[in-house]
Short mmCIF file of N, CA and C in Angstrom, two decimals:
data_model
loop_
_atom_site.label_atom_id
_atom_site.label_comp_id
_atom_site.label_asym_id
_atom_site.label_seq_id
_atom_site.Cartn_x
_atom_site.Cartn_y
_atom_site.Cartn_z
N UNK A 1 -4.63 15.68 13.46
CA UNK A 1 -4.71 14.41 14.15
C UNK A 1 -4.94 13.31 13.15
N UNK A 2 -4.76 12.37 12.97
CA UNK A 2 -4.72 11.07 12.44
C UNK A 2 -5.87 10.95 12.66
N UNK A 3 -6.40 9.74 11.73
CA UNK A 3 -7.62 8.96 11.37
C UNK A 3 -7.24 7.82 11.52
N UNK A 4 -7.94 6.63 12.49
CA UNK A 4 -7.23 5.46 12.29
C UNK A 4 -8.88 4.75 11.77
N UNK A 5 -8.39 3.46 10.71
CA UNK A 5 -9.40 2.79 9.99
C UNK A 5 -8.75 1.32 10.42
N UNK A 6 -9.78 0.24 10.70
CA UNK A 6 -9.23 -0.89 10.69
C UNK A 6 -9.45 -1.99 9.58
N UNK A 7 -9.22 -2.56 9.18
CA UNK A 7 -9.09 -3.78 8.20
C UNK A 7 -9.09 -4.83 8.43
N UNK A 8 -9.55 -5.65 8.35
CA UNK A 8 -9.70 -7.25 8.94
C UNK A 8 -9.69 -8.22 7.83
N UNK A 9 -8.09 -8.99 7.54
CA UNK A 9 -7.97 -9.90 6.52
C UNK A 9 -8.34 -11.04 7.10
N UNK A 10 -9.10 -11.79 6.61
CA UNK A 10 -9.31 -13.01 6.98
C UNK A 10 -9.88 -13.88 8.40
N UNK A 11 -9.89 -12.33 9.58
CA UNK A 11 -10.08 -13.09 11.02
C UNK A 11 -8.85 -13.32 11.27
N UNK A 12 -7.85 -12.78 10.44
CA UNK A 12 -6.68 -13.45 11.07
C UNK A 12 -4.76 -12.58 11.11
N UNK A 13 -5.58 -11.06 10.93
CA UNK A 13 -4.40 -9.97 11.18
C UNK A 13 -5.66 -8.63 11.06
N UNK A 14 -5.48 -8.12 12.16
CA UNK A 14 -5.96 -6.55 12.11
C UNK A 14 -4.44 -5.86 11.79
N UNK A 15 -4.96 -4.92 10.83
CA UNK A 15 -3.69 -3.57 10.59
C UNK A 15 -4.12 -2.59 10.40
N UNK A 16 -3.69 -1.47 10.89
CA UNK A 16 -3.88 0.02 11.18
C UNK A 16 -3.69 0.56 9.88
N UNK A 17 -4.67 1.26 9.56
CA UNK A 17 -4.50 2.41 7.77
C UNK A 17 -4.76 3.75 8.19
N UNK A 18 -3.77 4.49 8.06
CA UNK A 18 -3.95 5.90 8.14
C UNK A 18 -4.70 6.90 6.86
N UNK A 19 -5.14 7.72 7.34
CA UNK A 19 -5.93 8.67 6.44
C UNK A 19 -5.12 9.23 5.94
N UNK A 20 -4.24 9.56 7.08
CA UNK A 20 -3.25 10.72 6.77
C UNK A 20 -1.70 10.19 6.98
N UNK A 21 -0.99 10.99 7.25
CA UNK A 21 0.41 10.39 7.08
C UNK A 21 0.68 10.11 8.17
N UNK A 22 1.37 8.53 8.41
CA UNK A 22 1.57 7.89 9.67
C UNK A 22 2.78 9.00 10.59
N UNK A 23 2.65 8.92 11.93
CA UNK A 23 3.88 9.71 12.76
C UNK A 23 5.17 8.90 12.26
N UNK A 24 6.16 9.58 11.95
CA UNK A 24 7.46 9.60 11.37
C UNK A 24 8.29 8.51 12.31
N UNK A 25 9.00 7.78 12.61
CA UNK A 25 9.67 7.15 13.39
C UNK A 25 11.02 7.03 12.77
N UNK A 26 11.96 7.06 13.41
CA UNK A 26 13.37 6.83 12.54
C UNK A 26 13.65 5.12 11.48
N UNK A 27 13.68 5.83 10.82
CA UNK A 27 13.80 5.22 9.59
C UNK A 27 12.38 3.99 9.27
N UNK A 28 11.06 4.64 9.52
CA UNK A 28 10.41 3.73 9.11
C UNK A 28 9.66 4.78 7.71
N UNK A 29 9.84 5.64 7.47
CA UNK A 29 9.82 6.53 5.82
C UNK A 29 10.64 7.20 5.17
N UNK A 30 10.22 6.61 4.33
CA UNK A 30 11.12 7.24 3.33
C UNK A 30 10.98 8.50 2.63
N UNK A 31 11.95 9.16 2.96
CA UNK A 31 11.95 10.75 2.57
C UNK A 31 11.81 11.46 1.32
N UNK A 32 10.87 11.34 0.45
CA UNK A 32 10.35 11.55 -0.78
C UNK A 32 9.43 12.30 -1.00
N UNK A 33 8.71 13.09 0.14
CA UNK A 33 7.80 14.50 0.02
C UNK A 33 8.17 15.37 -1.16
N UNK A 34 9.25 15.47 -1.87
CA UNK A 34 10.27 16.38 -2.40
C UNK A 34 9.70 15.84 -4.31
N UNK A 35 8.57 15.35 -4.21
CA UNK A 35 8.39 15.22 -5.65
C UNK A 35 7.77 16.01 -6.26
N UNK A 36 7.73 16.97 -7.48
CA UNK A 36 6.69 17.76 -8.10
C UNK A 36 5.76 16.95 -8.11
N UNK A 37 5.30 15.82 -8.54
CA UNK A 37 4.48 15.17 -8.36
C UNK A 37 3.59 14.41 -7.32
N UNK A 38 4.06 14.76 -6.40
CA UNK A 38 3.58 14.43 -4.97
C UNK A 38 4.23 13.26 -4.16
N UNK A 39 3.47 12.73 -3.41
CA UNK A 39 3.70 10.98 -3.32
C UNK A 39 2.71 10.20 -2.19
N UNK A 40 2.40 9.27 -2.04
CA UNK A 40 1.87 8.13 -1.36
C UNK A 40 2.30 7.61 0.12
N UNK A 41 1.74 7.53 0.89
CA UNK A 41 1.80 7.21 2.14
C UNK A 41 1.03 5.51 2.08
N UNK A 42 1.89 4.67 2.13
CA UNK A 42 1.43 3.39 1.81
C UNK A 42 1.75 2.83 3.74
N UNK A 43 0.39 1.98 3.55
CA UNK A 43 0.16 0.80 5.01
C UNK A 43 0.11 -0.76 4.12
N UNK A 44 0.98 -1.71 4.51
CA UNK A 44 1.29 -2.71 3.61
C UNK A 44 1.62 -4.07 4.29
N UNK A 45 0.61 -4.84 4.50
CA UNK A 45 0.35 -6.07 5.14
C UNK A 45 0.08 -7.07 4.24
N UNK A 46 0.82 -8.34 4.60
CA UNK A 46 0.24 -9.16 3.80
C UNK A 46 1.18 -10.60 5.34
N UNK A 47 0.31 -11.98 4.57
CA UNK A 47 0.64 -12.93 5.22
C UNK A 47 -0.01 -13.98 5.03
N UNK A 48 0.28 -15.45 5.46
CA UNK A 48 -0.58 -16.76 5.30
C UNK A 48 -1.01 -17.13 6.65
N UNK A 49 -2.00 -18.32 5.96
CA UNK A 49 -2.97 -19.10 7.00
C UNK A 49 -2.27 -20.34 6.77
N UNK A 50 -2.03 -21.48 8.23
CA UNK A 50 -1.68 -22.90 8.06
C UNK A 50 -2.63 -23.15 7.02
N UNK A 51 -3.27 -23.01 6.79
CA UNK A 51 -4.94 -23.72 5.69
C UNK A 51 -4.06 -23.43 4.19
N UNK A 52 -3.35 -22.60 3.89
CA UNK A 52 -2.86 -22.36 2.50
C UNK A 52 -3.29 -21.36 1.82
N UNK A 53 -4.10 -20.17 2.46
CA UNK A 53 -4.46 -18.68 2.47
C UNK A 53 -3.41 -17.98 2.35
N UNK A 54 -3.13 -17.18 1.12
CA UNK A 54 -2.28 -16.17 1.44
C UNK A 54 -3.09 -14.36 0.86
N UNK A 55 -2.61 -13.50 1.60
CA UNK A 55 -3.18 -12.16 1.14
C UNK A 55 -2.05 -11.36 1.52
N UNK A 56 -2.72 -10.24 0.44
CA UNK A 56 -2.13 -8.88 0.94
C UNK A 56 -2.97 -7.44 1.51
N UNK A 57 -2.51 -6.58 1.82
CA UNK A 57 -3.81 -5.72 1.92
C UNK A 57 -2.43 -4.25 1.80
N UNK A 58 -3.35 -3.13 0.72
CA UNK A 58 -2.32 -2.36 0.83
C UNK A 58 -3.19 -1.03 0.68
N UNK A 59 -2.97 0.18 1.64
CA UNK A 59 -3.61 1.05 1.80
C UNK A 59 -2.82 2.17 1.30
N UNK A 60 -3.63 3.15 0.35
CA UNK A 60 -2.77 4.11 -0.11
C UNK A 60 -3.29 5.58 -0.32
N UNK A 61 -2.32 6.51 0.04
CA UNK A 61 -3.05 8.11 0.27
C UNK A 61 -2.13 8.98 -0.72
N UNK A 62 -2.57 9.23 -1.49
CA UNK A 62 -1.85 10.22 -2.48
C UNK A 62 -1.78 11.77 -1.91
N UNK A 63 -0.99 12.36 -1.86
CA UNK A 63 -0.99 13.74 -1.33
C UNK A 63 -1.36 14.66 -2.12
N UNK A 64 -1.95 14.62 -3.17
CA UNK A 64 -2.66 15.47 -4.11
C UNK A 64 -3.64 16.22 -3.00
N UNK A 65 -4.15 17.49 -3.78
CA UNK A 65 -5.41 18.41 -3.01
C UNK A 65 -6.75 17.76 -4.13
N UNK A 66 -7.83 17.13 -3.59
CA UNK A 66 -7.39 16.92 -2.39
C UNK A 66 -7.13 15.30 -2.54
N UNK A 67 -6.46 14.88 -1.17
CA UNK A 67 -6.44 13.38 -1.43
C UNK A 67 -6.60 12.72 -1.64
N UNK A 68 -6.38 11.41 -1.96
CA UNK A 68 -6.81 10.29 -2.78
C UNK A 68 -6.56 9.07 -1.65
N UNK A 69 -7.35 8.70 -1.49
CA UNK A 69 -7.41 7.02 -0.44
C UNK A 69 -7.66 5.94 -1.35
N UNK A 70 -6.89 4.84 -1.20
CA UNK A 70 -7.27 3.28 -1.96
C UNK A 70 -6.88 2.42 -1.25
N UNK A 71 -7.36 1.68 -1.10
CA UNK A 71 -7.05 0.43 -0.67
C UNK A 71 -7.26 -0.53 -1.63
N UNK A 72 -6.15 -1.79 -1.63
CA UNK A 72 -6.19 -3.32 -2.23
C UNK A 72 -6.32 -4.03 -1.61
N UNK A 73 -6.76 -5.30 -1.86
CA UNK A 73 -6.52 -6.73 -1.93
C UNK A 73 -6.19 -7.62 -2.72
N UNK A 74 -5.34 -8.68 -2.15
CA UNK A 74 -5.14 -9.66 -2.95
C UNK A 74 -5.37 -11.04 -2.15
N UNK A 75 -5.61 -12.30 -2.60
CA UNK A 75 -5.71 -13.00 -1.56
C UNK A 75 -5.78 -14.54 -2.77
N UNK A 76 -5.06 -15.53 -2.46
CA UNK A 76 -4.55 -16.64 -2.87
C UNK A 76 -5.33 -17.51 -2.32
N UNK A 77 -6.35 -18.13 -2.86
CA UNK A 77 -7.32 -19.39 -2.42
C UNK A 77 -6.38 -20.92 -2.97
N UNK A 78 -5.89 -21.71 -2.02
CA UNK A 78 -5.17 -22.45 -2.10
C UNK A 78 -6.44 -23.77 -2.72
N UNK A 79 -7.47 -23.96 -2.25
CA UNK A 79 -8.57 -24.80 -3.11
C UNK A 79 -8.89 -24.73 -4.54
N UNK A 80 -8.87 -23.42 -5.35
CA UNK A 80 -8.66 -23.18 -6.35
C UNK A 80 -7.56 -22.96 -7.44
N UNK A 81 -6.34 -22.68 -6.07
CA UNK A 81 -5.24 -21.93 -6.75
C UNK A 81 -5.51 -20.63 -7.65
N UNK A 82 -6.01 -20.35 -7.24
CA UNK A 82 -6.56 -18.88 -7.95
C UNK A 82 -6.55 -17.66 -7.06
N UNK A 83 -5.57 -16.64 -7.65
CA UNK A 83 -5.56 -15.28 -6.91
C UNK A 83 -6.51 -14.26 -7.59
N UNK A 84 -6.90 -13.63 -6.38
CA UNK A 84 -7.69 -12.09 -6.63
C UNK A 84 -6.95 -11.01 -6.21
N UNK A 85 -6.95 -10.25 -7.33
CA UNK A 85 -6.15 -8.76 -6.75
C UNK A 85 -7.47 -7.67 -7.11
N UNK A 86 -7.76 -6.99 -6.20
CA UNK A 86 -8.68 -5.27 -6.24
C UNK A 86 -8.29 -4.51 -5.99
N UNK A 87 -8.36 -3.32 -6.36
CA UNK A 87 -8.67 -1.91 -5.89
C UNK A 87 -9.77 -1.32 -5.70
N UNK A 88 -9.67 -0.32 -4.85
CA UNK A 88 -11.46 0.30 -5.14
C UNK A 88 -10.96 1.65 -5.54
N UNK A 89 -9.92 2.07 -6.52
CA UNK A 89 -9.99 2.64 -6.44
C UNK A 89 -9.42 2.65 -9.09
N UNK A 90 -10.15 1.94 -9.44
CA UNK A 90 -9.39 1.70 -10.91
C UNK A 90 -8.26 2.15 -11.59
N UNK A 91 -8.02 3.61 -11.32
CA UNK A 91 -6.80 4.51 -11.21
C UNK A 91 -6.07 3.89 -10.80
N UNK A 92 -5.78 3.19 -9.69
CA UNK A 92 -4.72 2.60 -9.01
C UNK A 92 -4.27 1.50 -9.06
N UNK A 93 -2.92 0.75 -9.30
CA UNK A 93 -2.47 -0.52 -9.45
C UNK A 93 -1.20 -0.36 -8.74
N UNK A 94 -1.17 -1.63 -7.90
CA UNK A 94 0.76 -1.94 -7.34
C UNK A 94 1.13 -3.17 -7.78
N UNK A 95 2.09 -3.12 -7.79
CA UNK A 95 3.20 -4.20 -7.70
C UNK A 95 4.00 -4.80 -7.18
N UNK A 96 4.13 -5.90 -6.51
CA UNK A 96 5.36 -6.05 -5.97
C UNK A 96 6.30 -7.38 -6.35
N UNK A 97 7.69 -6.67 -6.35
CA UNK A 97 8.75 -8.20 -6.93
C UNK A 97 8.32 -8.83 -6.30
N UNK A 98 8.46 -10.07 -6.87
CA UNK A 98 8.58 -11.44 -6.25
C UNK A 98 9.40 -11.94 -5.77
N UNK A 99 10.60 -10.98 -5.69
CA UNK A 99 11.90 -11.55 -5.13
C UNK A 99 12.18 -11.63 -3.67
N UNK A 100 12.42 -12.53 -2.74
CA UNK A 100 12.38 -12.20 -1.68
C UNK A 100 14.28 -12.08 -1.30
N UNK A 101 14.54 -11.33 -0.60
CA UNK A 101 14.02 -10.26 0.51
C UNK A 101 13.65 -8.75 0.09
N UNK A 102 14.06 -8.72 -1.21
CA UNK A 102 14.14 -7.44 -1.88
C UNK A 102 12.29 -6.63 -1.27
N UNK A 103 11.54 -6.93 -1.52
CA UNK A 103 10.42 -6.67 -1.49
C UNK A 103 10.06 -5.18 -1.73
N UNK A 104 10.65 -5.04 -3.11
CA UNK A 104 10.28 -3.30 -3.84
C UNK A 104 8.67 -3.45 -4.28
N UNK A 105 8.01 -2.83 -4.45
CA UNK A 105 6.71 -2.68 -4.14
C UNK A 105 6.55 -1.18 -5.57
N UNK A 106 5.66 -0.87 -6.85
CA UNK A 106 5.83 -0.21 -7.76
C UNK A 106 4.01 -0.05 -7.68
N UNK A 107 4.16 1.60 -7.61
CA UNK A 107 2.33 1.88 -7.59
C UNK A 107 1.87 2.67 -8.64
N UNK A 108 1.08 2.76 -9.06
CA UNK A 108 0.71 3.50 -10.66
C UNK A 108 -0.56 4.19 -10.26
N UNK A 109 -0.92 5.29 -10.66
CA UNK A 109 -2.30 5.85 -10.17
C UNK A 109 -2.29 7.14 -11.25
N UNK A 110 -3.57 7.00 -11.65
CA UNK A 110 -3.67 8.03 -13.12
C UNK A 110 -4.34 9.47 -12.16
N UNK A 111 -4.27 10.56 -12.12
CA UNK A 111 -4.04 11.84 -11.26
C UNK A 111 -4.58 12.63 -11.63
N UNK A 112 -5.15 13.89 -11.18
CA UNK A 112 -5.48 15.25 -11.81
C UNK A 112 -4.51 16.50 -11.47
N UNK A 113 -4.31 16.91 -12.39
CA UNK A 113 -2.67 17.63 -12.35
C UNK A 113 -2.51 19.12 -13.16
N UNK A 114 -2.49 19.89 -12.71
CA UNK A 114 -2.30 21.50 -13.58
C UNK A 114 -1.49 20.80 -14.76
N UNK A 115 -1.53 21.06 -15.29
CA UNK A 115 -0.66 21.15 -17.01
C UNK A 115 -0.51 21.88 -18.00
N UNK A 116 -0.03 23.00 -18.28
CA UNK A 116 0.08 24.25 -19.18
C UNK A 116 -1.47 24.70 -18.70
N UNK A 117 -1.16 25.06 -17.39
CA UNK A 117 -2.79 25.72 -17.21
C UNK A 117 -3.92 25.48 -17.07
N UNK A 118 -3.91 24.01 -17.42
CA UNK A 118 -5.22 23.47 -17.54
C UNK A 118 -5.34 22.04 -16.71
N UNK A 119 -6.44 21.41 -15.71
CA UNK A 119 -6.28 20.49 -15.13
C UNK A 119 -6.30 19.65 -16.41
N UNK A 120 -5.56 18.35 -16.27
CA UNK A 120 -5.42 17.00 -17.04
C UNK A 120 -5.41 15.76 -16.52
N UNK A 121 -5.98 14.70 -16.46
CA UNK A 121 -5.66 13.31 -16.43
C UNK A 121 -4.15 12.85 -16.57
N UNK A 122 -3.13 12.64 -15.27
CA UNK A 122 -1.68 12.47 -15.42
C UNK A 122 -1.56 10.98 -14.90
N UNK A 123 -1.10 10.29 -15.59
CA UNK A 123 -0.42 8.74 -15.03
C UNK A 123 1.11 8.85 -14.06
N UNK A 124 1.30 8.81 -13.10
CA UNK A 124 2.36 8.81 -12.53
C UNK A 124 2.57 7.70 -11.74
N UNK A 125 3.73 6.95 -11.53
CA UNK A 125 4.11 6.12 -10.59
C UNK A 125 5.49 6.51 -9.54
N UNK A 126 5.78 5.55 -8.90
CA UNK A 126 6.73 5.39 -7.52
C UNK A 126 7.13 3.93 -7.40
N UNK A 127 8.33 3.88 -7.03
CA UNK A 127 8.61 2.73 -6.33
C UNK A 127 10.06 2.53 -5.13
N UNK A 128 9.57 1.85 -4.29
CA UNK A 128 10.15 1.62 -3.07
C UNK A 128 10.37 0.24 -2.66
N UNK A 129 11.49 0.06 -1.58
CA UNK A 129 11.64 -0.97 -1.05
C UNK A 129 11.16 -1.17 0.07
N UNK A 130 10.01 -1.72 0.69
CA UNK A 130 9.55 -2.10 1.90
C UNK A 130 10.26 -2.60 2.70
N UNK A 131 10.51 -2.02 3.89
CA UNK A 131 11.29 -2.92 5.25
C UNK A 131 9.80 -3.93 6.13
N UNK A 132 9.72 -4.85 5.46
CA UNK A 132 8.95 -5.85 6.33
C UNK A 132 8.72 -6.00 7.62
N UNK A 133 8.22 -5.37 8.68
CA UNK A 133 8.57 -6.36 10.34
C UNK A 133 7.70 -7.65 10.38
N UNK A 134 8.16 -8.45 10.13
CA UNK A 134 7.42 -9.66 10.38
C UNK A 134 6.51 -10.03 11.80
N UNK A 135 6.17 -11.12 11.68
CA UNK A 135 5.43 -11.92 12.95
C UNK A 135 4.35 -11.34 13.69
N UNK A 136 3.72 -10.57 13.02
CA UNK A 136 2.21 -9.90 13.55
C UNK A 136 1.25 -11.06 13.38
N UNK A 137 0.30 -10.13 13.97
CA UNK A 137 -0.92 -11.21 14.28
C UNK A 137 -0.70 -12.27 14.94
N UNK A 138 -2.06 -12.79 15.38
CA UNK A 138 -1.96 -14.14 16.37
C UNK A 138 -1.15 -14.59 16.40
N UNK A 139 -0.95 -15.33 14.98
CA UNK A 139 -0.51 -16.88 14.83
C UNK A 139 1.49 -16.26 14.42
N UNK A 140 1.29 -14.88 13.99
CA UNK A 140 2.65 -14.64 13.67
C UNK A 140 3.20 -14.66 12.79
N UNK A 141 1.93 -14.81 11.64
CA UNK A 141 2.55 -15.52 10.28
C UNK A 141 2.07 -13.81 9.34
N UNK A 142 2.23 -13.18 9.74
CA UNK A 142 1.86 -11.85 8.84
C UNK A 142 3.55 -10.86 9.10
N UNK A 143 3.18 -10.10 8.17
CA UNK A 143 4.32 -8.26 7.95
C UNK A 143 3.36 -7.75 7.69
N UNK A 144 4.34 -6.34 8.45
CA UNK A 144 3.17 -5.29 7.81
C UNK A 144 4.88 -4.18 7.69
N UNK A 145 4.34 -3.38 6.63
CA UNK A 145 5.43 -2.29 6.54
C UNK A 145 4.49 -0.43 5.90
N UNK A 146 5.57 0.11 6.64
CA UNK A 146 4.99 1.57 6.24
C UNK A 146 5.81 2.21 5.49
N UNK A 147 5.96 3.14 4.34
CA UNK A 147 6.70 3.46 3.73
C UNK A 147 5.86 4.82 2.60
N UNK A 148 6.53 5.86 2.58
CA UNK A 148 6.24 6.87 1.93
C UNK A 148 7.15 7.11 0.66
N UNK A 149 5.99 6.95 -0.58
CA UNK A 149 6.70 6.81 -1.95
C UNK A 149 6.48 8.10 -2.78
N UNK A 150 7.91 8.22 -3.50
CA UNK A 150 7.86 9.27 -4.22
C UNK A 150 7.37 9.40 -5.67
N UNK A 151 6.14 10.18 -6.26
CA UNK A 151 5.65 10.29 -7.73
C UNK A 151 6.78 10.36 -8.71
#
């Protein structure tokens, strides 16, 4: 059964983060289970405030034994002009183009991994193209997208 966790950016988009891997829907994942290296079950919201707020929030589950959960933030203070990006998780960093509509999204997370026998510290990444659904939340001004990435 699923775990559902909620997230609250700003007062101004709730989005659903799974523990585990979201139920499959046609064509909302991408079929990449198939990696020696595993892969990521990403929950991926982001959006603005009329005020000049912008964030992201991106939730991520590595399929390693045993799993790995992280979540980010990022969030654009338009008074400062100054962005914050976190993880809670240091291992972990994403990316995403800046290109719009493309919106490929690149995640990096350093791993524990058999290696000639012996567990090791492994850096592996993924990258994917997010299908956006826009107009969530209240005001309508958020996406959120789900997408399963391959190591």
């Amino acid at each position: 059964m699923h775990q559902l966790q909620r997230i609250l950016s700003l007062g101004l988009l709730t989005s659903a983060v799974f523990a585990h891997p979201p139920i499959r829907t046609e064509g909302s994942l991408t079929d990449k289970a198939d990696s020696q290296y595993g892969y990521w079950d990403l929950t991926f919201s982001r959006g603005n405030a009329a005020s000049g707020y912008r964030w992201e929030d991106l939730a991520a589950t590595y399929s390693g034994a045993p799993e790995i959960i992280v979540t980010c933030k990022r969030l654009y203070d338009p008074n400062s002009n100054e962005t914050t990006k976190s993880c809670d998780d240091p291992s972990f960093w994403y990316e995403m183009d800046p290109k719009w509509p493309e919106n490929v999204i690149t995640v990096h997370q350093t791993v524990q991994l058999v290696v000639a026998g012996a567990v090791a510290p492994v850096g592996i990444m993924g990258k994917t193209q997010l299908e956006l659904e826009c107009g969530k939340g209240a005001s309508g001004r958020a996406c959120e997208a789900f997408a399963r990435v391959g190591a």
